[in-house]
């Protein structure tokens, strides 16, 4: 087996993973890894969760695909449940975070394409350090230079400003501005948390200037911060929200959520996806909600997040020459390293702890949301051991 047949767009480690169970991953030779990366914030309920496996098996025996020419019971139930649990009135299902973001961007543009809503408004304010996916629209919106390099001409219509700078946002608003696209926590950008004041300020600016506010919750959403969505900590209501990753726990599933006001701009033929809302994905999504929306789930995430964060802060106090800063919320945590982070991630991997590097020399500590205090102690012990070894 080798990776030479793969397009070399990933810094792939030499590890081969064969199976997973809970918060553990196993190599073919039985080597066990403690997974504090969750497939980059995807496996919210861990690996091979029995309830999800059963839901997918049952559905696989019934129906795989019918297209969006028809509805399925799982689709109708899942959409209704998401509407009941969130601000949204309408849901569009797709297969990846990038697709969900594309849908949101298109909805913003479509909404303002009607003269009655403000003709000529088609620009969206986005943020430095932001990440929204890999399609041309998503890299054009995002603030990651490496992701953009060499792909010109990019899509016009995005005005990037510094993250957290409300005054810069206000300065960037012109008669052509249609919306604001922001992450409540920049995950890929290095676990940079938007303050409550910043998010509330964006909502106020959007209201004042008649703009649509779109929150990209692909990474920070689906319970990771101890609430269904990370923006809820700021008590705001967005116009559009994108979700992916945790909502499918590893099965390709994403969604774009919108209120009736925005959704009214969309009509048959204006958007679509062959695989979006496929019955297998709907079965998994419903099973994920069964667990996440159960009493006490988010409170447990908050509790484990607090334990992990306090352990990381203790490590930072003990090893200030290694860990420069701890940041994040719930179980979306990051340590900004005082030494190069890639080598540290590798050293952790050698000790069988998997983490995920991000921008800004940050290592994301993003375990499955079903992690317990024993797993957290084990991870902190490995981190401490590696910190001690740094000269
Ligand atoms: N938006 C955010 C905030 C993300 O973190 C990501 C992926 O990391 C995406 C969008 C893109 O999602 P996908 O890779 O599923 O297209």
mmCIF file of C-alpha atoms and ligand atoms in Angstrom:
data_model
loop_
_atom_site.group_PDB
_atom_site.id
_atom_site.type_symbol
_atom_site.label_atom_id
_atom_site.label_comp_id
_atom_site.label_asym_id
_atom_site.label_seq_id
_atom_site.Cartn_x
_atom_site.Cartn_y
_atom_site.Cartn_z
ATOM 1 C CA UNK A 1 0.000 0.000 0.000
ATOM 2 C CA UNK A 2 1.264 3.491 -0.784
ATOM 3 C CA UNK A 3 -0.071 7.020 -1.129
ATOM 4 C CA UNK A 4 1.716 7.684 -4.425
ATOM 5 C CA UNK A 5 -1.513 7.394 -6.435
ATOM 6 C CA UNK A 6 -3.101 10.305 -4.539
ATOM 7 C CA UNK A 7 -3.084 13.960 -5.608
ATOM 8 C CA UNK A 8 -0.503 15.426 -3.235
ATOM 9 C CA UNK A 9 -2.727 18.092 -1.658
ATOM 10 C CA UNK A 10 -2.490 16.742 1.884
ATOM 11 C CA UNK A 11 0.322 16.484 4.403
ATOM 12 C CA UNK A 12 -0.713 12.878 5.022
ATOM 13 C CA UNK A 13 0.913 11.071 7.938
ATOM 14 C CA UNK A 14 2.242 7.564 7.395
ATOM 15 C CA UNK A 15 -0.459 6.098 9.629
ATOM 16 C CA UNK A 16 -3.117 3.832 8.159
ATOM 17 C CA UNK A 17 -6.360 3.603 10.146
ATOM 18 C CA UNK A 18 -8.511 0.543 9.765
ATOM 19 C CA UNK A 19 -11.318 0.953 12.274
ATOM 20 C CA UNK A 20 -12.610 3.122 15.063
ATOM 21 C CA UNK A 21 -14.558 2.697 18.263
ATOM 22 C CA UNK A 22 -15.678 5.565 20.485
ATOM 23 C CA UNK A 23 -12.768 7.977 20.860
ATOM 24 C CA UNK A 24 -10.205 5.428 19.669
ATOM 25 C CA UNK A 25 -8.827 4.623 16.220
ATOM 26 C CA UNK A 26 -6.958 1.432 15.371
ATOM 27 C CA UNK A 27 -4.245 0.689 12.808
ATOM 28 C CA UNK A 28 -4.285 -2.693 11.025
ATOM 29 C CA UNK A 29 -1.626 -4.009 13.464
ATOM 30 C CA UNK A 30 -3.878 -3.126 16.420
ATOM 31 C CA UNK A 31 -2.041 0.056 17.473
ATOM 32 C CA UNK A 32 -4.563 2.251 19.289
ATOM 33 C CA UNK A 33 -4.766 6.031 18.944
ATOM 34 C CA UNK A 34 -6.656 8.429 21.188
ATOM 35 C CA UNK A 35 -8.518 10.564 18.670
ATOM 36 C CA UNK A 36 -8.540 14.209 19.766
ATOM 37 C CA UNK A 37 -8.911 15.388 16.157
ATOM 38 C CA UNK A 38 -12.255 13.729 15.307
ATOM 39 C CA UNK A 39 -11.511 13.732 11.581
ATOM 40 C CA UNK A 40 -11.245 17.540 11.905
ATOM 41 C CA UNK A 41 -14.257 18.153 14.148
ATOM 42 C CA UNK A 42 -16.433 15.643 12.311
ATOM 43 C CA UNK A 43 -16.875 12.535 14.481
ATOM 44 C CA UNK A 44 -18.887 14.322 17.147
ATOM 45 C CA UNK A 45 -20.311 11.078 18.490
ATOM 46 C CA UNK A 46 -17.076 9.154 18.116
ATOM 47 C CA UNK A 47 -16.448 6.205 15.843
ATOM 48 C CA UNK A 48 -18.856 3.361 15.084
ATOM 49 C CA UNK A 49 -21.540 4.686 17.410
ATOM 50 C CA UNK A 50 -24.000 1.754 17.681
ATOM 51 C CA UNK A 51 -27.084 3.945 17.188
ATOM 52 C CA UNK A 52 -25.658 5.504 14.016
ATOM 53 C CA UNK A 53 -24.403 2.183 12.666
ATOM 54 C CA UNK A 54 -27.858 0.650 13.162
ATOM 55 C CA UNK A 55 -29.592 3.619 11.504
ATOM 56 C CA UNK A 56 -27.296 3.449 8.468
ATOM 57 C CA UNK A 57 -27.618 -0.353 8.190
ATOM 58 C CA UNK A 58 -31.421 -0.222 8.356
ATOM 59 C CA UNK A 59 -31.578 2.497 5.730
ATOM 60 C CA UNK A 60 -29.041 0.724 3.487
ATOM 61 C CA UNK A 61 -31.377 -2.255 3.322
ATOM 62 C CA UNK A 62 -34.343 -0.040 2.349
ATOM 63 C CA UNK A 63 -33.435 2.757 -0.030
ATOM 64 C CA UNK A 64 -30.234 4.534 -1.102
ATOM 65 C CA UNK A 65 -31.294 7.228 -3.510
ATOM 66 C CA UNK A 66 -34.360 8.656 -5.220
ATOM 67 C CA UNK A 67 -33.281 12.207 -6.169
ATOM 68 C CA UNK A 68 -35.028 15.363 -5.073
ATOM 69 C CA UNK A 69 -37.859 14.610 -7.482
ATOM 70 C CA UNK A 70 -39.375 12.815 -4.485
ATOM 71 C CA UNK A 71 -39.508 13.138 -0.728
ATOM 72 C CA UNK A 72 -38.633 10.409 1.749
ATOM 73 C CA UNK A 73 -39.894 9.977 5.315
ATOM 74 C CA UNK A 74 -36.373 10.503 6.679
ATOM 75 C CA UNK A 75 -35.957 13.765 4.771
ATOM 76 C CA UNK A 76 -39.254 15.238 5.945
ATOM 77 C CA UNK A 77 -38.624 14.199 9.536
ATOM 78 C CA UNK A 78 -35.045 15.503 9.606
ATOM 79 C CA UNK A 79 -35.998 18.871 8.091
ATOM 80 C CA UNK A 80 -38.907 19.289 10.529
ATOM 81 C CA UNK A 81 -36.681 18.449 13.476
ATOM 82 C CA UNK A 82 -34.014 20.956 12.420
ATOM 83 C CA UNK A 83 -36.655 23.631 11.951
ATOM 84 C CA UNK A 84 -38.090 22.856 15.393
ATOM 85 C CA UNK A 85 -34.654 22.967 17.047
ATOM 86 C CA UNK A 86 -33.326 26.146 15.390
ATOM 87 C CA UNK A 87 -34.141 29.644 14.138
ATOM 88 C CA UNK A 88 -34.642 28.236 10.629
ATOM 89 C CA UNK A 89 -37.862 27.969 8.636
ATOM 90 C CA UNK A 90 -36.326 26.271 5.604
ATOM 91 C CA UNK A 91 -33.453 23.814 5.095
ATOM 92 C CA UNK A 92 -31.425 22.882 2.004
ATOM 93 C CA UNK A 93 -29.485 19.614 2.293
ATOM 94 C CA UNK A 94 -26.196 18.995 0.534
ATOM 95 C CA UNK A 95 -23.044 16.948 0.982
ATOM 96 C CA UNK A 96 -20.203 19.131 2.251
ATOM 97 C CA UNK A 97 -19.522 22.312 4.132
ATOM 98 C CA UNK A 98 -18.358 24.053 0.957
ATOM 99 C CA UNK A 99 -21.639 23.239 -0.769
ATOM 100 C CA UNK A 100 -23.606 24.595 2.175
ATOM 101 C CA UNK A 101 -21.588 27.827 2.042
ATOM 102 C CA UNK A 102 -22.103 28.067 -1.739
ATOM 103 C CA UNK A 103 -25.839 27.782 -1.134
ATOM 104 C CA UNK A 104 -25.732 30.547 1.476
ATOM 105 C CA UNK A 105 -23.713 32.876 -0.774
ATOM 106 C CA UNK A 106 -26.106 32.228 -3.644
ATOM 107 C CA UNK A 107 -29.094 32.930 -1.398
ATOM 108 C CA UNK A 108 -27.650 36.276 -0.335
ATOM 109 C CA UNK A 109 -27.124 37.264 -3.970
ATOM 110 C CA UNK A 110 -30.512 35.932 -5.056
ATOM 111 C CA UNK A 111 -32.285 37.759 -2.269
ATOM 112 C CA UNK A 112 -30.928 41.099 -3.430
ATOM 113 C CA UNK A 113 -31.403 40.347 -7.131
ATOM 114 C CA UNK A 114 -34.981 41.539 -6.750
ATOM 115 C CA UNK A 115 -35.249 45.312 -7.307
ATOM 116 C CA UNK A 116 -37.713 45.539 -4.422
ATOM 117 C CA UNK A 117 -34.978 44.430 -1.984
ATOM 118 C CA UNK A 118 -32.185 46.722 -3.147
ATOM 119 C CA UNK A 119 -30.833 46.270 -6.649
ATOM 120 C CA UNK A 120 -27.048 46.297 -7.065
ATOM 121 C CA UNK A 121 -26.350 44.760 -3.678
ATOM 122 C CA UNK A 122 -24.181 41.712 -4.281
ATOM 123 C CA UNK A 123 -21.012 42.070 -2.209
ATOM 124 C CA UNK A 124 -20.329 40.132 0.977
ATOM 125 C CA UNK A 125 -18.019 41.160 3.807
ATOM 126 C CA UNK A 126 -15.784 38.303 4.978
ATOM 127 C CA UNK A 127 -12.861 38.024 7.386
ATOM 128 C CA UNK A 128 -9.123 37.592 7.445
ATOM 129 C CA UNK A 129 -8.304 34.122 8.775
ATOM 130 C CA UNK A 130 -11.760 32.863 7.742
ATOM 131 C CA UNK A 131 -12.183 29.477 6.111
ATOM 132 C CA UNK A 132 -15.302 28.414 4.241
ATOM 133 C CA UNK A 133 -14.202 25.525 2.035
ATOM 134 C CA UNK A 134 -12.404 24.775 -1.205
ATOM 135 C CA UNK A 135 -14.715 25.669 -4.073
ATOM 136 C CA UNK A 136 -13.861 28.797 -6.048
ATOM 137 C CA UNK A 137 -16.523 30.832 -4.244
ATOM 138 C CA UNK A 138 -15.385 29.513 -0.868
ATOM 139 C CA UNK A 139 -11.692 30.280 -1.412
ATOM 140 C CA UNK A 140 -12.637 33.696 -2.797
ATOM 141 C CA UNK A 141 -14.622 34.371 0.386
ATOM 142 C CA UNK A 142 -12.018 32.878 2.711
ATOM 143 C CA UNK A 143 -8.968 34.503 4.195
ATOM 144 C CA UNK A 144 -6.477 31.705 3.647
ATOM 145 C CA UNK A 145 -3.783 32.823 1.188
ATOM 146 C CA UNK A 146 -2.395 29.320 0.491
ATOM 147 C CA UNK A 147 -5.864 28.054 -0.383
ATOM 148 C CA UNK A 148 -6.244 30.922 -2.903
ATOM 149 C CA UNK A 149 -2.795 31.057 -4.466
ATOM 150 C CA UNK A 150 -2.609 30.131 -8.163
ATOM 151 C CA UNK A 151 -6.356 29.933 -8.762
ATOM 152 C CA UNK A 152 -6.930 33.347 -10.325
ATOM 153 C CA UNK A 153 -9.266 34.693 -11.485
ATOM 154 C CA UNK A 154 -11.131 34.294 -8.242
ATOM 155 C CA UNK A 155 -14.752 35.188 -7.768
ATOM 156 C CA UNK A 156 -15.422 38.873 -7.272
ATOM 157 C CA UNK A 157 -17.852 40.101 -4.643
ATOM 158 C CA UNK A 158 -16.043 39.620 -1.343
ATOM 159 C CA UNK A 159 -14.562 42.357 0.819
ATOM 160 C CA UNK A 160 -12.247 41.017 3.500
ATOM 161 C CA UNK A 161 -11.642 42.860 6.758
ATOM 162 C CA UNK A 162 -9.782 41.998 9.991
ATOM 163 C CA UNK A 163 -11.629 39.484 12.211
ATOM 164 C CA UNK A 164 -13.088 41.082 15.313
ATOM 165 C CA UNK A 165 -12.818 44.644 14.002
ATOM 166 C CA UNK A 166 -16.341 46.114 13.984
ATOM 167 C CA UNK A 167 -15.150 49.547 12.869
ATOM 168 C CA UNK A 168 -13.479 47.949 9.829
ATOM 169 C CA UNK A 169 -16.718 46.144 9.008
ATOM 170 C CA UNK A 170 -18.677 49.400 9.148
ATOM 171 C CA UNK A 171 -16.090 51.147 6.977
ATOM 172 C CA UNK A 172 -16.322 48.342 4.407
ATOM 173 C CA UNK A 173 -20.106 48.663 4.018
ATOM 174 C CA UNK A 174 -21.077 50.346 0.741
ATOM 175 C CA UNK A 175 -24.381 50.661 -1.152
ATOM 176 C CA UNK A 176 -23.360 47.379 -2.864
ATOM 177 C CA UNK A 177 -22.972 45.374 0.342
ATOM 178 C CA UNK A 178 -25.497 42.557 0.631
ATOM 179 C CA UNK A 179 -24.283 40.494 3.540
ATOM 180 C CA UNK A 180 -21.710 39.472 6.117
ATOM 181 C CA UNK A 181 -20.263 35.947 6.282
ATOM 182 C CA UNK A 182 -18.514 35.007 9.519
ATOM 183 C CA UNK A 183 -17.501 32.086 11.746
ATOM 184 C CA UNK A 184 -18.322 32.434 15.452
ATOM 185 C CA UNK A 185 -15.028 30.616 16.015
ATOM 186 C CA UNK A 186 -12.482 30.499 13.214
ATOM 187 C CA UNK A 187 -11.522 26.831 13.299
ATOM 188 C CA UNK A 188 -9.032 26.475 10.446
ATOM 189 C CA UNK A 189 -7.874 30.023 11.165
ATOM 190 C CA UNK A 190 -6.527 28.831 14.524
ATOM 191 C CA UNK A 191 -9.467 28.592 16.946
ATOM 192 C CA UNK A 192 -9.972 32.338 17.073
ATOM 193 C CA UNK A 193 -13.132 33.077 19.046
ATOM 194 C CA UNK A 194 -15.337 36.004 18.001
ATOM 195 C CA UNK A 195 -16.337 37.976 21.081
ATOM 196 C CA UNK A 196 -19.974 38.258 22.091
ATOM 197 C CA UNK A 197 -19.730 42.022 21.453
ATOM 198 C CA UNK A 198 -18.364 41.455 17.954
ATOM 199 C CA UNK A 199 -21.151 39.044 16.953
ATOM 200 C CA UNK A 200 -23.812 41.271 18.489
ATOM 201 C CA UNK A 201 -22.233 44.239 16.723
ATOM 202 C CA UNK A 202 -22.404 42.422 13.378
ATOM 203 C CA UNK A 203 -26.103 41.716 13.923
ATOM 204 C CA UNK A 204 -26.685 45.396 14.718
ATOM 205 C CA UNK A 205 -24.736 46.562 11.664
ATOM 206 C CA UNK A 206 -26.600 44.100 9.448
ATOM 207 C CA UNK A 207 -29.932 45.406 10.775
ATOM 208 C CA UNK A 208 -28.883 49.039 10.463
ATOM 209 C CA UNK A 209 -27.760 48.661 6.839
ATOM 210 C CA UNK A 210 -30.303 46.071 5.702
ATOM 211 C CA UNK A 211 -27.704 43.299 5.215
ATOM 212 C CA UNK A 212 -28.056 39.529 5.634
ATOM 213 C CA UNK A 213 -25.953 37.926 8.358
ATOM 214 C CA UNK A 214 -24.648 34.466 7.521
ATOM 215 C CA UNK A 215 -22.932 32.327 10.158
ATOM 216 C CA UNK A 216 -20.686 29.489 8.986
ATOM 217 C CA UNK A 217 -21.139 26.869 11.716
ATOM 218 C CA UNK A 218 -19.593 24.025 9.730
ATOM 219 C CA UNK A 219 -16.842 23.526 12.303
ATOM 220 C CA UNK A 220 -18.070 25.253 15.472
ATOM 221 C CA UNK A 221 -21.681 24.087 15.238
ATOM 222 C CA UNK A 222 -23.551 20.892 16.130
ATOM 223 C CA UNK A 223 -22.876 20.988 19.833
ATOM 224 C CA UNK A 224 -19.111 21.452 19.764
ATOM 225 C CA UNK A 225 -19.152 24.531 21.982
ATOM 226 C CA UNK A 226 -21.788 23.206 24.376
ATOM 227 C CA UNK A 227 -24.704 24.704 22.457
ATOM 228 C CA UNK A 228 -26.202 23.511 19.175
ATOM 229 C CA UNK A 229 -24.595 26.528 17.458
ATOM 230 C CA UNK A 230 -21.617 28.597 18.591
ATOM 231 C CA UNK A 231 -23.355 31.897 17.745
ATOM 232 C CA UNK A 232 -25.974 31.121 20.402
ATOM 233 C CA UNK A 233 -23.443 32.169 23.057
ATOM 234 C CA UNK A 234 -23.919 35.720 21.727
ATOM 235 C CA UNK A 235 -27.713 35.486 21.779
ATOM 236 C CA UNK A 236 -28.019 36.553 18.141
ATOM 237 C CA UNK A 237 -30.260 35.214 15.370
ATOM 238 C CA UNK A 238 -28.590 34.991 11.942
ATOM 239 C CA UNK A 239 -30.391 35.034 8.592
ATOM 240 C CA UNK A 240 -28.486 32.073 7.154
ATOM 241 C CA UNK A 241 -26.501 29.297 8.858
ATOM 242 C CA UNK A 242 -24.359 26.538 7.336
ATOM 243 C CA UNK A 243 -23.696 23.212 9.037
ATOM 244 C CA UNK A 244 -21.754 20.083 8.059
ATOM 245 C CA UNK A 245 -19.085 17.956 9.802
ATOM 246 C CA UNK A 246 -20.759 16.887 13.095
ATOM 247 C CA UNK A 247 -24.250 16.737 11.630
ATOM 248 C CA UNK A 248 -23.297 13.574 9.690
ATOM 249 C CA UNK A 249 -20.633 12.301 12.093
ATOM 250 C CA UNK A 250 -18.539 11.288 9.062
ATOM 251 C CA UNK A 251 -21.306 10.515 6.597
ATOM 252 C CA UNK A 252 -21.251 13.261 3.905
ATOM 253 C CA UNK A 253 -24.083 15.534 5.001
ATOM 254 C CA UNK A 254 -24.416 19.294 5.199
ATOM 255 C CA UNK A 255 -27.199 21.832 5.340
ATOM 256 C CA UNK A 256 -27.927 25.475 4.723
ATOM 257 C CA UNK A 257 -30.536 26.884 7.096
ATOM 258 C CA UNK A 258 -32.516 30.053 6.475
ATOM 259 C CA UNK A 259 -35.424 32.040 7.772
ATOM 260 C CA UNK A 260 -38.539 32.475 5.621
ATOM 261 C CA UNK A 261 -37.536 36.017 4.656
ATOM 262 C CA UNK A 262 -34.432 34.852 2.779
ATOM 263 C CA UNK A 263 -35.787 31.490 1.659
ATOM 264 C CA UNK A 264 -38.624 33.290 -0.140
ATOM 265 C CA UNK A 265 -36.073 34.407 -2.751
ATOM 266 C CA UNK A 266 -35.506 30.806 -3.853
ATOM 267 C CA UNK A 267 -37.820 28.904 -6.199
ATOM 268 C CA UNK A 268 -37.756 25.616 -8.143
ATOM 269 C CA UNK A 269 -34.727 25.376 -10.418
ATOM 270 C CA UNK A 270 -32.683 28.093 -8.696
ATOM 271 C CA UNK A 271 -30.490 25.646 -6.749
ATOM 272 C CA UNK A 272 -30.080 21.912 -6.268
ATOM 273 C CA UNK A 273 -27.914 18.867 -5.645
ATOM 274 C CA UNK A 274 -28.195 15.323 -6.992
ATOM 275 C CA UNK A 275 -27.106 13.671 -3.760
ATOM 276 C CA UNK A 276 -28.365 16.307 -1.335
ATOM 277 C CA UNK A 277 -30.958 14.873 1.090
ATOM 278 C CA UNK A 278 -30.169 11.299 0.079
ATOM 279 C CA UNK A 279 -31.904 8.741 2.315
ATOM 280 C CA UNK A 280 -28.686 7.355 3.828
ATOM 281 C CA UNK A 281 -27.588 10.822 4.927
ATOM 282 C CA UNK A 282 -31.041 11.617 6.302
ATOM 283 C CA UNK A 283 -31.027 8.411 8.359
ATOM 284 C CA UNK A 284 -27.644 9.304 9.851
ATOM 285 C CA UNK A 285 -28.675 12.925 10.473
ATOM 286 C CA UNK A 286 -31.805 11.834 12.314
ATOM 287 C CA UNK A 287 -29.773 9.392 14.411
ATOM 288 C CA UNK A 288 -27.263 12.154 15.267
ATOM 289 C CA UNK A 289 -30.134 14.395 16.412
ATOM 290 C CA UNK A 290 -31.590 11.555 18.536
ATOM 291 C CA UNK A 291 -28.426 11.682 20.607
ATOM 292 C CA UNK A 292 -27.487 15.354 20.488
ATOM 293 C CA UNK A 293 -30.930 16.691 21.320
ATOM 294 C CA UNK A 294 -31.363 14.290 24.248
ATOM 295 C CA UNK A 295 -31.519 15.881 27.696
ATOM 296 C CA UNK A 296 -28.093 16.673 29.122
ATOM 297 C CA UNK A 297 -25.961 16.141 25.991
ATOM 298 C CA UNK A 298 -24.844 19.759 25.574
ATOM 299 C CA UNK A 299 -24.357 20.205 29.333
ATOM 300 C CA UNK A 300 -21.957 17.244 29.290
ATOM 301 C CA UNK A 301 -20.030 18.802 26.367
ATOM 302 C CA UNK A 302 -19.733 22.002 28.367
ATOM 303 C CA UNK A 303 -18.504 20.085 31.428
ATOM 304 C CA UNK A 304 -15.899 18.104 29.476
ATOM 305 C CA UNK A 305 -14.867 21.261 27.619
ATOM 306 C CA UNK A 306 -14.276 23.078 30.905
ATOM 307 C CA UNK A 307 -12.210 20.153 32.246
ATOM 308 C CA UNK A 308 -10.089 19.957 29.098
ATOM 309 C CA UNK A 309 -9.602 23.720 28.925
ATOM 310 C CA UNK A 310 -8.539 23.936 32.550
ATOM 311 C CA UNK A 311 -6.073 21.060 32.028
ATOM 312 C CA UNK A 312 -4.625 22.820 28.987
ATOM 313 C CA UNK A 313 -4.309 26.095 30.919
ATOM 314 C CA UNK A 314 -2.433 24.236 33.641
ATOM 315 C CA UNK A 315 -0.057 22.871 30.989
ATOM 316 C CA UNK A 316 0.434 26.375 29.636
ATOM 317 C CA UNK A 317 1.378 27.567 33.150
ATOM 318 C CA UNK A 318 3.828 24.678 33.535
ATOM 319 C CA UNK A 319 5.341 24.943 30.047
ATOM 320 C CA UNK A 320 5.161 28.601 28.921
ATOM 321 C CA UNK A 321 8.113 28.057 26.563
ATOM 322 C CA UNK A 322 6.069 25.440 24.697
ATOM 323 C CA UNK A 323 2.448 26.599 24.910
ATOM 324 C CA UNK A 324 1.944 30.300 24.306
ATOM 325 C CA UNK A 325 -1.841 30.471 24.597
ATOM 326 C CA UNK A 326 -4.959 28.369 25.131
ATOM 327 C CA UNK A 327 -8.115 29.430 23.348
ATOM 328 C CA UNK A 328 -11.500 28.219 22.206
ATOM 329 C CA UNK A 329 -14.804 27.215 23.704
ATOM 330 C CA UNK A 330 -16.374 23.905 24.766
ATOM 331 C CA UNK A 331 -14.612 21.095 22.914
ATOM 332 C CA UNK A 332 -13.279 23.350 20.149
ATOM 333 C CA UNK A 333 -10.001 24.220 21.822
ATOM 334 C CA UNK A 334 -6.641 25.284 20.485
ATOM 335 C CA UNK A 335 -3.149 25.681 21.880
ATOM 336 C CA UNK A 336 -1.015 28.298 20.168
ATOM 337 C CA UNK A 337 2.475 26.938 20.288
ATOM 338 C CA UNK A 338 5.638 28.821 21.184
ATOM 339 C CA UNK A 339 7.514 26.256 19.070
ATOM 340 C CA UNK A 340 6.706 25.006 15.524
ATOM 341 C CA UNK A 341 3.384 23.183 15.786
ATOM 342 C CA UNK A 342 3.755 20.532 13.062
ATOM 343 C CA UNK A 343 6.662 18.805 14.832
ATOM 344 C CA UNK A 344 4.690 18.826 18.087
ATOM 345 C CA UNK A 345 1.637 17.265 16.392
ATOM 346 C CA UNK A 346 3.931 14.516 15.089
ATOM 347 C CA UNK A 347 5.461 13.946 18.521
ATOM 348 C CA UNK A 348 1.948 13.584 19.990
ATOM 349 C CA UNK A 349 1.055 11.154 17.220
ATOM 350 C CA UNK A 350 4.076 9.031 18.077
ATOM 351 C CA UNK A 351 2.651 8.862 21.607
ATOM 352 C CA UNK A 352 -0.692 7.755 20.071
ATOM 353 C CA UNK A 353 -2.555 11.030 20.587
ATOM 354 C CA UNK A 354 -4.106 12.521 17.438
ATOM 355 C CA UNK A 355 -4.644 16.291 17.196
ATOM 356 C CA UNK A 356 -5.180 18.666 14.302
ATOM 357 C CA UNK A 357 -2.898 21.529 13.225
ATOM 358 C CA UNK A 358 -4.490 24.830 12.196
ATOM 359 C CA UNK A 359 -3.278 28.249 11.039
ATOM 360 C CA UNK A 360 -1.480 30.652 13.387
ATOM 361 C CA UNK A 361 0.779 27.871 14.766
ATOM 362 C CA UNK A 362 -2.214 26.444 16.628
ATOM 363 C CA UNK A 363 -2.931 22.808 17.439
ATOM 364 C CA UNK A 364 -6.641 22.060 17.637
ATOM 365 C CA UNK A 365 -7.716 19.815 20.499
ATOM 366 C CA UNK A 366 -11.083 18.647 19.221
ATOM 367 C CA UNK A 367 -12.096 15.267 20.640
ATOM 368 C CA UNK A 368 -15.417 13.589 19.928
ATOM 369 C CA UNK A 369 -18.133 15.221 22.052
ATOM 370 C CA UNK A 370 -18.667 11.888 23.835
ATOM 371 C CA UNK A 371 -15.208 12.099 25.429
ATOM 372 C CA UNK A 372 -15.044 11.368 29.180
ATOM 373 C CA UNK A 373 -12.764 12.587 31.968
ATOM 374 C CA UNK A 374 -10.569 9.470 31.699
ATOM 375 C CA UNK A 375 -9.836 10.202 28.043
ATOM 376 C CA UNK A 376 -9.119 13.829 28.925
ATOM 377 C CA UNK A 377 -6.656 12.853 31.688
ATOM 378 C CA UNK A 378 -4.897 10.452 29.290
ATOM 379 C CA UNK A 379 -4.598 13.152 26.605
ATOM 380 C CA UNK A 380 -3.310 15.736 29.094
ATOM 381 C CA UNK A 381 -0.731 13.258 30.401
ATOM 382 C CA UNK A 382 0.585 12.652 26.882
ATOM 383 C CA UNK A 383 0.672 16.401 26.189
ATOM 384 C CA UNK A 384 2.604 16.959 29.433
ATOM 385 C CA UNK A 385 5.076 14.203 28.535
ATOM 386 C CA UNK A 386 5.794 15.754 25.148
ATOM 387 C CA UNK A 387 6.043 19.265 26.635
ATOM 388 C CA UNK A 388 8.632 17.941 29.117
ATOM 389 C CA UNK A 389 10.720 16.520 26.288
ATOM 390 C CA UNK A 390 10.967 19.883 24.472
ATOM 391 C CA UNK A 391 14.504 21.208 25.090
HETATM 392 N N1 LIG B 1 -16.638 26.143 6.645
HETATM 393 C C1 LIG B 1 -15.868 25.929 7.725
HETATM 394 C C2 LIG B 1 -15.968 26.854 8.893
HETATM 395 C C3 LIG B 1 -14.978 24.857 7.748
HETATM 396 O O1 LIG B 1 -14.204 24.663 8.818
HETATM 397 C C4 LIG B 1 -14.910 24.003 6.629
HETATM 398 C C5 LIG B 1 -13.974 22.866 6.602
HETATM 399 O O2 LIG B 1 -13.087 22.731 7.395
HETATM 400 C C6 LIG B 1 -15.738 24.268 5.528
HETATM 401 C C7 LIG B 1 -16.593 25.340 5.574
HETATM 402 C C8 LIG B 1 -15.688 23.385 4.318
HETATM 403 O O3 LIG B 1 -16.273 22.166 4.574
HETATM 404 P P1 LIG B 1 -16.006 20.921 3.592
HETATM 405 O O4 LIG B 1 -14.568 20.561 3.720
HETATM 406 O O5 LIG B 1 -16.940 19.856 4.115
HETATM 407 O O6 LIG B 1 -16.357 21.369 2.234
#
